[in-house]
Amino acid sequence: MTVLFWTLCAFVSGSLMFSYWLGRWARHNLRSVGDGNPGALNLWQAAGYRLGLAGIVLDFGKGYGIVLAARHLGGVEGYALIPIGLAPIVGHAFSPFLKGRGGKAIAVTFGVWSALSRFEVSLALAIILAISQLVMKIVHKWKPIPSQIDGQQVVLGVLLLGVYLLVRGAPAAWFWIWAGNAALIVVKHQRELRAGIGKKKKEAQP
């Protein structure tokens, strides 16, 4: 019963679309900005860095706060953390407040892993993404990187995080959370992945 309660709370917490609502408050519809993602990065682009930072903090916090509460107030640990760790990410990705059309769940992913690992795994993910970004900047000779490539980098970074967890000898429950997290990130970045596959097919044609 405790696990079910915290899982429901985590889903509701994740489904709160703070960035989207801040955008509406600033008279911007994030659905018409950039790639249409109702997340903090599009809020930053539409309304400036102040609201963008607020969106990042709130989206991070709704994953971090509820998982931390489940662990320290609810005493939930081990395999019982699997549904609670995934629920905020699922809630954000398929928010009922936006009729199931939520965001890409990047900031909330960082929040969840920060609460699970005392920032260790989220820091590892940040380093992986930073190195990937640097490599792509060099490859593109420091020119602006297309948004679809940014999306592909996020997917690759989350997948590589599994390697880090394996090398680190992470708890088994973390691998289940990572697997679900990675699957959701792949689903939410289908457009970018398909664009990359389409481009490779065109390049392969004689």
XYZ file of C-alpha atoms in Angstrom:
206
model
C 0.000 0.000 0.000
C 2.881 2.356 0.811
C 4.501 1.747 -2.568
C 1.209 2.340 -4.396
C 0.641 5.585 -2.496
C 4.090 6.962 -3.277
C 3.896 5.809 -6.890
C 0.631 7.702 -7.380
C 2.091 10.765 -5.685
C 5.174 10.530 -7.892
C 3.068 10.269 -11.051
C 0.986 13.303 -10.091
C 4.129 15.242 -9.213
C 5.720 14.412 -12.559
C 2.589 15.306 -14.494
C 2.618 18.911 -13.240
C 3.707 20.792 -16.351
C 5.384 23.793 -14.734
C 7.313 24.915 -17.809
C 4.223 24.815 -19.991
C 2.178 26.740 -17.446
C 4.917 29.333 -16.985
C 4.945 29.732 -20.746
C 1.206 30.288 -20.836
C 1.530 32.796 -17.995
C 4.099 34.651 -20.115
C 1.689 34.440 -23.074
C 3.698 31.870 -24.998
C 2.372 28.550 -26.237
C 5.364 26.217 -26.063
C 3.640 23.911 -28.531
C 4.443 26.469 -31.214
C 8.058 27.038 -30.149
C 11.019 25.050 -31.478
C 10.159 21.376 -31.649
C 6.884 21.904 -29.793
C 8.121 20.288 -26.588
C 6.358 21.758 -23.513
C 9.570 21.718 -21.510
C 12.050 24.081 -19.909
C 14.357 24.507 -22.919
C 11.539 25.745 -25.126
C 10.395 27.964 -22.262
C 13.913 29.421 -22.144
C 13.804 30.019 -25.886
C 10.343 31.605 -25.801
C 10.382 33.612 -22.585
C 14.038 34.136 -21.692
C 16.550 32.670 -19.285
C 14.808 33.683 -16.052
C 11.632 31.733 -16.710
C 13.705 29.071 -18.428
C 15.787 28.539 -15.285
C 12.623 28.500 -13.188
C 11.204 25.808 -15.454
C 14.355 23.708 -15.197
C 14.402 23.961 -11.387
C 10.705 23.093 -11.062
C 10.871 20.194 -13.525
C 13.980 18.893 -11.763
C 12.369 19.373 -8.369
C 9.206 17.417 -9.124
C 11.344 14.341 -9.756
C 13.860 14.963 -7.011
C 11.503 15.982 -4.220
C 8.991 13.155 -4.466
C 11.588 10.373 -4.750
C 13.535 11.843 -1.850
C 10.325 12.031 0.202
C 9.462 8.420 -0.613
C 12.883 7.291 0.600
C 13.240 9.404 3.730
C 9.628 9.871 4.819
C 8.124 6.685 3.441
C 11.149 4.497 4.101
C 10.957 3.000 0.604
C 14.145 1.367 -0.682
C 15.319 -1.437 -2.948
C 13.063 -2.860 -5.653
C 10.107 -0.922 -4.252
C 11.740 2.220 -5.646
C 11.351 1.038 -9.257
C 7.745 2.212 -9.840
C 8.298 5.312 -7.702
C 11.439 6.262 -9.625
C 9.755 5.797 -12.997
C 6.414 7.415 -12.124
C 7.545 11.087 -12.293
C 9.174 10.477 -15.673
C 6.056 8.752 -17.024
C 3.878 11.511 -15.577
C 5.890 14.209 -17.305
C 6.133 12.340 -20.607
C 2.397 11.574 -20.741
C 0.889 14.270 -18.571
C -2.898 14.027 -18.167
C -2.897 17.823 -17.848
C -1.864 17.972 -21.511
C -4.047 15.048 -22.613
C -1.100 12.664 -22.597
C 1.130 14.884 -24.725
C 3.823 15.722 -22.215
C 7.460 16.652 -22.496
C 10.674 14.780 -23.184
C 11.388 14.233 -19.487
C 15.037 15.292 -19.409
C 15.005 17.638 -16.391
C 12.783 15.300 -14.379
C 15.139 12.428 -15.248
C 17.999 14.361 -13.671
C 15.834 14.987 -10.625
C 14.942 11.336 -10.131
C 18.528 10.126 -10.443
C 19.762 12.864 -8.126
C 17.392 11.632 -5.421
C 18.243 7.972 -6.014
C 22.014 8.364 -6.020
C 22.744 11.574 -4.111
C 23.533 13.293 -7.425
C 26.159 10.728 -8.461
C 24.323 9.234 -11.458
C 22.866 12.554 -12.611
C 26.383 14.024 -12.543
C 27.633 11.079 -14.605
C 24.846 11.670 -17.131
C 25.678 15.372 -17.278
C 29.340 14.565 -17.983
C 28.408 12.060 -20.695
C 26.159 14.611 -22.387
C 28.768 17.369 -22.058
C 31.474 15.217 -23.671
C 29.059 14.208 -26.442
C 28.161 17.857 -27.019
C 31.833 18.839 -27.188
C 32.590 16.098 -29.711
C 29.674 17.170 -31.914
C 30.760 20.815 -31.696
C 34.210 19.833 -32.943
C 32.758 17.663 -35.712
C 30.510 20.529 -36.842
C 33.417 22.999 -36.547
C 31.675 24.938 -33.742
C 28.667 25.741 -35.898
C 25.125 25.509 -34.440
C 24.063 21.879 -34.024
C 20.631 20.914 -35.430
C 18.033 20.160 -32.746
C 17.538 16.637 -34.075
C 21.190 15.850 -33.348
C 20.786 17.243 -29.827
C 17.897 14.819 -29.341
C 19.959 11.906 -30.642
C 22.738 12.842 -28.214
C 20.313 12.735 -25.285
C 19.182 9.244 -26.279
C 22.773 8.064 -26.671
C 23.743 9.631 -23.343
C 20.957 7.868 -21.451
C 21.859 4.554 -23.114
C 25.537 5.013 -22.191
C 24.449 5.680 -18.638
C 23.648 1.971 -18.450
C 27.329 1.238 -19.083
C 28.274 3.528 -16.217
C 25.815 1.763 -13.906
C 27.269 -1.611 -14.915
C 30.875 -0.557 -14.347
C 29.942 1.126 -11.076
C 28.201 -2.010 -9.809
C 24.930 -0.198 -9.164
C 22.045 -1.827 -7.271
C 19.840 -4.087 -9.410
C 16.817 -1.826 -8.859
C 18.681 1.045 -10.488
C 19.095 -1.014 -13.682
C 15.327 -1.540 -13.895
C 14.729 2.173 -13.418
C 17.375 2.956 -16.027
C 15.818 0.502 -18.507
C 12.386 2.084 -18.126
C 13.869 5.580 -18.228
C 15.845 4.810 -21.391
C 12.792 3.305 -23.096
C 10.751 6.430 -22.347
C 13.522 8.724 -23.599
C 13.678 6.729 -26.848
C 9.887 6.942 -27.274
C 9.863 10.695 -26.654
C 12.693 11.263 -29.153
C 11.263 9.208 -32.011
C 11.174 12.208 -34.337
C 14.887 12.914 -33.915
C 15.819 9.242 -34.252
C 13.744 8.805 -37.391
C 15.293 11.930 -38.892
C 18.744 10.502 -38.257
C 17.840 7.145 -39.812
C 16.274 8.882 -42.823
C 19.396 10.972 -43.346
C 21.640 7.908 -43.252
C 19.437 6.128 -45.812
C 19.683 9.093 -48.178
C 23.464 9.225 -47.772
C 23.668 5.488 -48.493
C 21.740 5.793 -51.761
C 23.921 5.951 -54.917
